[in-house]
XYZ file of C-alpha atoms in Angstrom:
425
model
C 241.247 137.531 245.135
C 239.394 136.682 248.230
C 236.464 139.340 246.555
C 236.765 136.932 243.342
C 236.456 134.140 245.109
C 232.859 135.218 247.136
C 231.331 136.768 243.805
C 232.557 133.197 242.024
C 230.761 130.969 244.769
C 227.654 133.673 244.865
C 227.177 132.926 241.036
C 227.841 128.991 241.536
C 224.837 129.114 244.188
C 222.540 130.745 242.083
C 222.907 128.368 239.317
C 221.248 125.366 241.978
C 218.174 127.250 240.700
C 219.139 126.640 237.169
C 216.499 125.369 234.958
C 219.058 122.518 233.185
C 219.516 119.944 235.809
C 222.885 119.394 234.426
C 223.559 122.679 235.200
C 222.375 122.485 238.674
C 224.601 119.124 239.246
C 227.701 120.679 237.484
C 227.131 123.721 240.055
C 226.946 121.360 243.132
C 229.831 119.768 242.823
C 232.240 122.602 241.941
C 230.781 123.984 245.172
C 231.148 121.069 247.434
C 234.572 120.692 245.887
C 235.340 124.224 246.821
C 234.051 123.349 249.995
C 236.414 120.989 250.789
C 239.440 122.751 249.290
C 238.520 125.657 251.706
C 238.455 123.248 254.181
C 242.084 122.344 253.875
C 243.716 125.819 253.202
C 241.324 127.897 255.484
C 240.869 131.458 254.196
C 241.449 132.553 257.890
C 243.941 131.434 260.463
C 243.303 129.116 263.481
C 242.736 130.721 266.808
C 244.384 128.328 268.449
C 246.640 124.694 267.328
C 244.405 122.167 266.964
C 241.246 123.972 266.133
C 238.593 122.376 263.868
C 237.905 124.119 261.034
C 235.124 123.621 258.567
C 233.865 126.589 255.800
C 230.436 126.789 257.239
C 229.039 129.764 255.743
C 229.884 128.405 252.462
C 228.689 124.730 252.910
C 225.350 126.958 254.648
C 224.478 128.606 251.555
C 225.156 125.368 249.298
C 222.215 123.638 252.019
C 219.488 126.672 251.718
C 220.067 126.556 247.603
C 219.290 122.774 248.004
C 216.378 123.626 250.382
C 214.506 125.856 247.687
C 211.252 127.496 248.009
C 209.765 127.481 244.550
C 212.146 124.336 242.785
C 211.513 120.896 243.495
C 215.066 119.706 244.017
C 214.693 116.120 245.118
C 216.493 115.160 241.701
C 219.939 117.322 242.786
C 219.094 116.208 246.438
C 219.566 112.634 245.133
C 223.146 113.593 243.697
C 223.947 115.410 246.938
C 222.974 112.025 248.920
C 226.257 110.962 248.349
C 228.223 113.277 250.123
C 226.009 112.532 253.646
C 228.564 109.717 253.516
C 230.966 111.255 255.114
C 230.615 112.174 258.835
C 232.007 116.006 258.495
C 229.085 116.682 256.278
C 226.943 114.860 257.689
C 227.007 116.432 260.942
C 226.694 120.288 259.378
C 224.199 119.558 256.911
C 221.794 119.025 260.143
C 223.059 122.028 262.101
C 222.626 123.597 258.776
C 219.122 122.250 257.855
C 217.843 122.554 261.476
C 219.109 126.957 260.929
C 217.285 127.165 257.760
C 213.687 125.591 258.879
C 213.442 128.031 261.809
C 214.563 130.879 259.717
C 211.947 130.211 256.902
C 209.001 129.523 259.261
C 210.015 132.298 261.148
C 210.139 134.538 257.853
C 206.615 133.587 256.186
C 203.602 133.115 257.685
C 202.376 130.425 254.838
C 205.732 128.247 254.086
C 205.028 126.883 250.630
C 204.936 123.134 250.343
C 207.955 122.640 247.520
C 210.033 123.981 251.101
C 208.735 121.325 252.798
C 209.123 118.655 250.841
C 212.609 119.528 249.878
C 213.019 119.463 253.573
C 211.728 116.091 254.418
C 213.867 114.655 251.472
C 217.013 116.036 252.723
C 216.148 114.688 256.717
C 215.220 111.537 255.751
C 218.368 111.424 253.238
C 220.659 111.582 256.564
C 221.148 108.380 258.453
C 223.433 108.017 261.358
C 225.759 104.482 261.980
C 224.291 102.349 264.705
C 227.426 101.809 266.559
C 230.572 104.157 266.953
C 233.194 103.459 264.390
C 237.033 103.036 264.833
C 237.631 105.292 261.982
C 235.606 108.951 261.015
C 235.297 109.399 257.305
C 235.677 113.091 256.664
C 235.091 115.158 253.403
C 237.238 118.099 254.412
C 240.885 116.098 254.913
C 242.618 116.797 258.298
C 245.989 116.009 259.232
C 244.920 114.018 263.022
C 241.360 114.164 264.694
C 240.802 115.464 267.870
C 238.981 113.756 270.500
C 238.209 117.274 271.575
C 235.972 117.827 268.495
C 232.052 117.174 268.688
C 232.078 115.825 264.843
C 234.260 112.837 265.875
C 231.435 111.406 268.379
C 228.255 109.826 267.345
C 226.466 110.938 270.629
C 227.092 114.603 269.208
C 224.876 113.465 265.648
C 222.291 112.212 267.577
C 222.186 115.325 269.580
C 222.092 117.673 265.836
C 220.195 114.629 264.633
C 217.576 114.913 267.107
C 217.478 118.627 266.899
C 216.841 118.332 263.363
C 213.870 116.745 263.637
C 212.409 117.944 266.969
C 212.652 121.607 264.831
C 211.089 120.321 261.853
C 208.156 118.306 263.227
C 207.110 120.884 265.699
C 206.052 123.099 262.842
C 202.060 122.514 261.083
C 203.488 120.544 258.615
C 200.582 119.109 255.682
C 199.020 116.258 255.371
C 200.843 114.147 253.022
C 203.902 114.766 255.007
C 202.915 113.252 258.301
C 202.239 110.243 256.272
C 206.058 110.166 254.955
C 207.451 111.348 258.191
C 205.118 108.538 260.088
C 206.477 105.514 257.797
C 209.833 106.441 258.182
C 209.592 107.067 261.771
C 210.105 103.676 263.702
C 212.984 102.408 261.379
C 214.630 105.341 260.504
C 214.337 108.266 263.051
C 213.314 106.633 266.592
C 216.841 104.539 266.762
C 218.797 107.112 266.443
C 217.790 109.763 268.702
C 219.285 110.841 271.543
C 216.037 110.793 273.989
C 213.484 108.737 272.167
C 210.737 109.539 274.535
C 210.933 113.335 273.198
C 208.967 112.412 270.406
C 205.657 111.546 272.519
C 203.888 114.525 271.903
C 204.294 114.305 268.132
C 203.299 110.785 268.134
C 200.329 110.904 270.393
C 199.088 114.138 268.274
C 199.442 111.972 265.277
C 196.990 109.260 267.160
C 194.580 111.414 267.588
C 194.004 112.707 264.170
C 192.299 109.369 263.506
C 192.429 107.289 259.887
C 195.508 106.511 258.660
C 197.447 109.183 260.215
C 196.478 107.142 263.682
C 197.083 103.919 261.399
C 200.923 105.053 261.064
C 201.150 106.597 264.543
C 201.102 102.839 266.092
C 204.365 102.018 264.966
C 205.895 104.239 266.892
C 204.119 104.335 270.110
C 204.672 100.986 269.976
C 208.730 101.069 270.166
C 207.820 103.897 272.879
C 205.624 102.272 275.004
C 207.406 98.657 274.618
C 211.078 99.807 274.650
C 210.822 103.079 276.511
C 208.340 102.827 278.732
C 205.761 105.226 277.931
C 202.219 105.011 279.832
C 199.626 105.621 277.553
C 196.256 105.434 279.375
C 193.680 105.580 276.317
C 195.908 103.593 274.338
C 193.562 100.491 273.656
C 190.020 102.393 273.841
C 191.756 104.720 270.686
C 192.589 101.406 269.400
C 189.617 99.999 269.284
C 187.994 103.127 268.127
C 189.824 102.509 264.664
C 187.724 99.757 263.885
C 185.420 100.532 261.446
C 184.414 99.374 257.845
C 187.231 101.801 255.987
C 189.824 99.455 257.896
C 190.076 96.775 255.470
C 190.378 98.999 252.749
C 193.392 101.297 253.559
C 196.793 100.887 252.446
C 198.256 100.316 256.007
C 195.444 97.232 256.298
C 199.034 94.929 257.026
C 200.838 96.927 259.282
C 197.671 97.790 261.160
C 196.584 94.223 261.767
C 200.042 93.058 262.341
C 200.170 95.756 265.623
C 197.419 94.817 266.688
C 198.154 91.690 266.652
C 201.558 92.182 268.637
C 199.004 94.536 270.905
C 196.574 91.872 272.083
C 199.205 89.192 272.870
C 199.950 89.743 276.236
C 198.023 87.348 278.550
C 197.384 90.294 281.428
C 194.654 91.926 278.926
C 191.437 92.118 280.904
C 189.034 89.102 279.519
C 186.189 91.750 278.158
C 188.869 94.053 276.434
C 189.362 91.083 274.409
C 185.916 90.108 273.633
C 185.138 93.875 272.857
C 187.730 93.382 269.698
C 186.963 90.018 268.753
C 183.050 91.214 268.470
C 183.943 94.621 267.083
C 185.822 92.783 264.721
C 183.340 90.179 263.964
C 180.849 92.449 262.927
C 182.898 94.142 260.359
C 183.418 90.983 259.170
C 179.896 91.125 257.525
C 180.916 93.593 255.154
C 184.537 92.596 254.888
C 185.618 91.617 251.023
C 187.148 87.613 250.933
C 190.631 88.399 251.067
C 190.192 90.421 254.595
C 187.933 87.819 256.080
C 190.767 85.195 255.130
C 192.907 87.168 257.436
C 190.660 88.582 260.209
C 188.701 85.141 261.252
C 192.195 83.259 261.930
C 192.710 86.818 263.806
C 189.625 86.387 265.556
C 190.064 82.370 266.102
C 194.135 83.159 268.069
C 191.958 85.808 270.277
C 190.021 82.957 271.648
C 192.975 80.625 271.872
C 195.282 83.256 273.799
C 192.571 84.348 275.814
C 190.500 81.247 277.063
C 187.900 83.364 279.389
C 186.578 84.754 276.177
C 185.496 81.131 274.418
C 182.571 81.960 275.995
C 181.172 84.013 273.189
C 181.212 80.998 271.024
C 179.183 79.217 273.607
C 176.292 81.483 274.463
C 173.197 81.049 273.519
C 171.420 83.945 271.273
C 168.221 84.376 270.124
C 166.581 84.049 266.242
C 166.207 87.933 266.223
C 169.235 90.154 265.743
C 168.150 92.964 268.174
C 168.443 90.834 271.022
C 171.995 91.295 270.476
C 173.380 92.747 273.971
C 176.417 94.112 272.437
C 176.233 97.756 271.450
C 178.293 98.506 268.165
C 178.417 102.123 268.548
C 179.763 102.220 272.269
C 183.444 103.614 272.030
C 184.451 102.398 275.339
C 185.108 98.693 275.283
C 184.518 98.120 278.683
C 180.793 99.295 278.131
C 180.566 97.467 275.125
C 179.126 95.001 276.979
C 181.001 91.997 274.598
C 180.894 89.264 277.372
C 177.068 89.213 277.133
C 177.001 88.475 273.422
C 177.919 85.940 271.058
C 180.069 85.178 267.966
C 176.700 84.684 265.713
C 178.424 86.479 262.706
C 180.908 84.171 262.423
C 178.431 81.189 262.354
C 176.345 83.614 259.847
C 179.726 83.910 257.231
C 179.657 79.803 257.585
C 177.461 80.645 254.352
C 179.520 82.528 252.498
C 179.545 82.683 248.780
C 183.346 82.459 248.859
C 183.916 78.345 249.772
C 187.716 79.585 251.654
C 186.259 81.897 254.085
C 182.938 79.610 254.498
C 185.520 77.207 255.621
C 187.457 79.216 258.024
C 184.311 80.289 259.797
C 184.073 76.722 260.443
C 187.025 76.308 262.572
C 184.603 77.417 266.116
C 182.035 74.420 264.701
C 185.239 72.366 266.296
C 187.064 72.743 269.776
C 190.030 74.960 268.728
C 193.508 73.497 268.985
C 196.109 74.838 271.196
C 198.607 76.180 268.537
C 198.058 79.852 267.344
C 197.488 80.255 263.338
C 200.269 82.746 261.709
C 198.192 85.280 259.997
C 201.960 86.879 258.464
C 201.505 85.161 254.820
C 197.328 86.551 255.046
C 198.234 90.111 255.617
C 199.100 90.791 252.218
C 196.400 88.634 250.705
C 194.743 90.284 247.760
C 191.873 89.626 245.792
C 194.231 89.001 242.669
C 195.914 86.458 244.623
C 193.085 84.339 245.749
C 191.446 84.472 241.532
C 194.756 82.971 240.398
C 194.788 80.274 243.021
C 191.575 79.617 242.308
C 192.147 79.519 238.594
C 195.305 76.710 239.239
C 193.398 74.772 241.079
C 192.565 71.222 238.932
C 188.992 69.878 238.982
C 188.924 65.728 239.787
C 185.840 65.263 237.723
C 184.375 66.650 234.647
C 181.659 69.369 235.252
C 178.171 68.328 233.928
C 177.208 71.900 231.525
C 173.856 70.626 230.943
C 171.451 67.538 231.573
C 168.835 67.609 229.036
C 170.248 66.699 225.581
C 168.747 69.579 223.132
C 166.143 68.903 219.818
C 165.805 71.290 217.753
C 165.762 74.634 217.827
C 163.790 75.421 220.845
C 164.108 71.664 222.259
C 161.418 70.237 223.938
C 158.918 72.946 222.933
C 159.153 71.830 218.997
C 158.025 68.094 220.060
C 155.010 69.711 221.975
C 154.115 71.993 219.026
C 154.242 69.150 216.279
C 152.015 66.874 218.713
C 149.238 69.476 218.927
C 149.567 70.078 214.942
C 149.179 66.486 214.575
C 145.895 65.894 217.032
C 144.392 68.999 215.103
């Protein structure tokens, strides 16, 4: 029977690679039901009264059939989601996962990418409770809980929870992963580790990839370095080399500008640091498209307010010729930059903008600027769509005059001029 029973769960784990997905789902559950009726009537006796028991070399293969390498699964992984519920499963699907990773990177020296993203949607499927609960829900029933068993405590999943990632991450993963892993990282992976700070060497390798990899890398270092106090020495020269023309084109424009601005709020920020961004800034704002100038120049304008030694780059005086421009745009080290010496002329130069909105924003430094900071939260988002349909509902007070000399004839005036010189001749 017990012979039936392995060749009956063999044949249920090859059908996960079934091409019918009903199939597939119908063999998932039958297995995850067998896994919790093994559960209850163990097919071997307890070493001791008490003992937790759990089939884990069945619920193991169910995990590496879900974790294929040739069959996207992330439609079965869906179905599966449901029974991460429960903290019994929880709990061994990341000792399971965290087993499988090492033994397929282990085992091929190219891991295919349908492994890896089956991977990454069965980590980021798992999410742990915030705060200890009274009560465990369990998938495999038991009679009392121990205290004595790791499953009960939620210290013990953040220990496999942090294991599970710590052994995933630490492999080359592609591309297009570090981009998933990197959104999901502050919100859903960072608050429920055991030791946060272990995750400094992936994020600062992230930061120095550059582009948007660095772009979703702040988030991060950000909890790190403002809730776990990580020292970060290059932190704001890296920073400020991510300023360049692509940055108000990239998907991550919001979140990036919304950093920074949290970045360059505290008041202890040396006075040409400051100026180094507010110039860098200022002179992409040249090539910036409308909606990102309608954002960065209110960005620009609370960098002066917060920081009052560096009003003095809308003061200076600069000559007619632009190469007498002290500043040096392609200096990566802000404090070479050599900011303080320059002015804010770009920002008087987009005062003649086509667009009339940001032609009027670059006219706030025309003014003494107020003492209130201007939210840029509703700007971050601004698209060009946006700012056509406001334009479109706005209501003109007067008529608009189309054209100011009445026509005659076909080719107007020109007909009177050609009858007057048939009529002389």
């Amino acid at each position: 029977m017990r012979h039936r029973y392995h060749s009956c769960c063999n044949s249920l784990r090859e059908l996960l690679a079934h091409s019918s997905l009903e199939v597939k789902e119908l063999a998932l559950s039958t297995l995850m039901r067998f896994v919790q009726l093994e559960g209850g009537h163990p097919l071997e006796k307890p070493k001791w009264d008490g003992c937790y028991l759990f089939p884990h070399q069945l619920f193991k293969a169910v995990v590496e059939g879900l974790l294929s390498l040739e069959d996207d699964c992330s439609l079965l992984l869906s179905q599966f989601r449901e029974y991460l519920e429960h903290d019994d499963i929880r709990y061994h699907t990341m000792q399971a996962a965290t087993d499988i990773v090492v033994r397929v990177a282990n085992r091929y020296p190219e891991v295919p990418l349908t492994f890896w993203n089956n991977a990454f949607t069965l980590l980021s499927a798992v999410s742990l409770p915030r705060q200890e609960g009274r009560t465990s829900s369990f998938y495999v029933k038991h009679a009392k809980l121990s205290q004595t068993w790791k499953v009960v405590h939620l210290k013990e999943h953040r220990k496999a929870f942090q294991l599970m990632w710590l052994g995933f991450l630490k492999h080359e993963l592609p591309l297009g992963l570090y981009k998933k892993v990197l959104v999901i990282m502050h919100d859903s992976i960072l608050p429920h580790l055991a030791q946060p700070s272990l995750m400094i060497d992936f994020l600062t390798r992230a930061y120095d990839m550059g582009g948007a990899i660095s772009l979703l890398a702040l988030n991060g270092l950000f909890i790190l370095i403002h809730q776990h106090n990580l020292e970060y020495p290059d932190f704001y020269r890296k920073l400020y080399g991510l300023l360049d023309p692509s940055i108000f084109h990239v998907k991550y424009r919001a979140r990036f500008f919304h950093l920074a601005d949290l970045f360059l709020s505290s008041s202890h920020l040396p006075a040409y640091l400051v100026a180094a961004f507010a110039k860098r800034l200022s002179r992409l704002a040249l090539t910036a498209p409308p909606e990102a100038l309608l954002m960065v120049l209110p960005f620009i304008c609370n960098l002066l307010r917060r920081h009052p030694a560096c009003r003095v780059l809308v003061h200076h005086p600069l000559g007619h010729e632009l190469d007498s421009d002290p500043y040096d745009p392609e200096e990566g080290n802000p404090a070479e930059s050599r900011a303080l010496e320059s002015s804010l002329w770009e920002l008087q130069a987009l005062q003649q903008h086509y667009h009339p909105e940001v032609s009027q924003a670059a006219s706030v430094i025309n003014q003494a600027l107020s003492v209130s900071e201007v939210s840029i939260a509703p700007l971050l988002e601004l698209t060009a769509f946006e700012i056509f349909e406001r334009n479109l509902k706005k209501k003109c007070q007067e008529s608009v005059p189309l054209q100011f000399i009445p026509a005659q004839g076909l080719l107007g005036l020109q007909d009177d001029l050609c009858a007057q010189h048939f009529t002389l001749s």
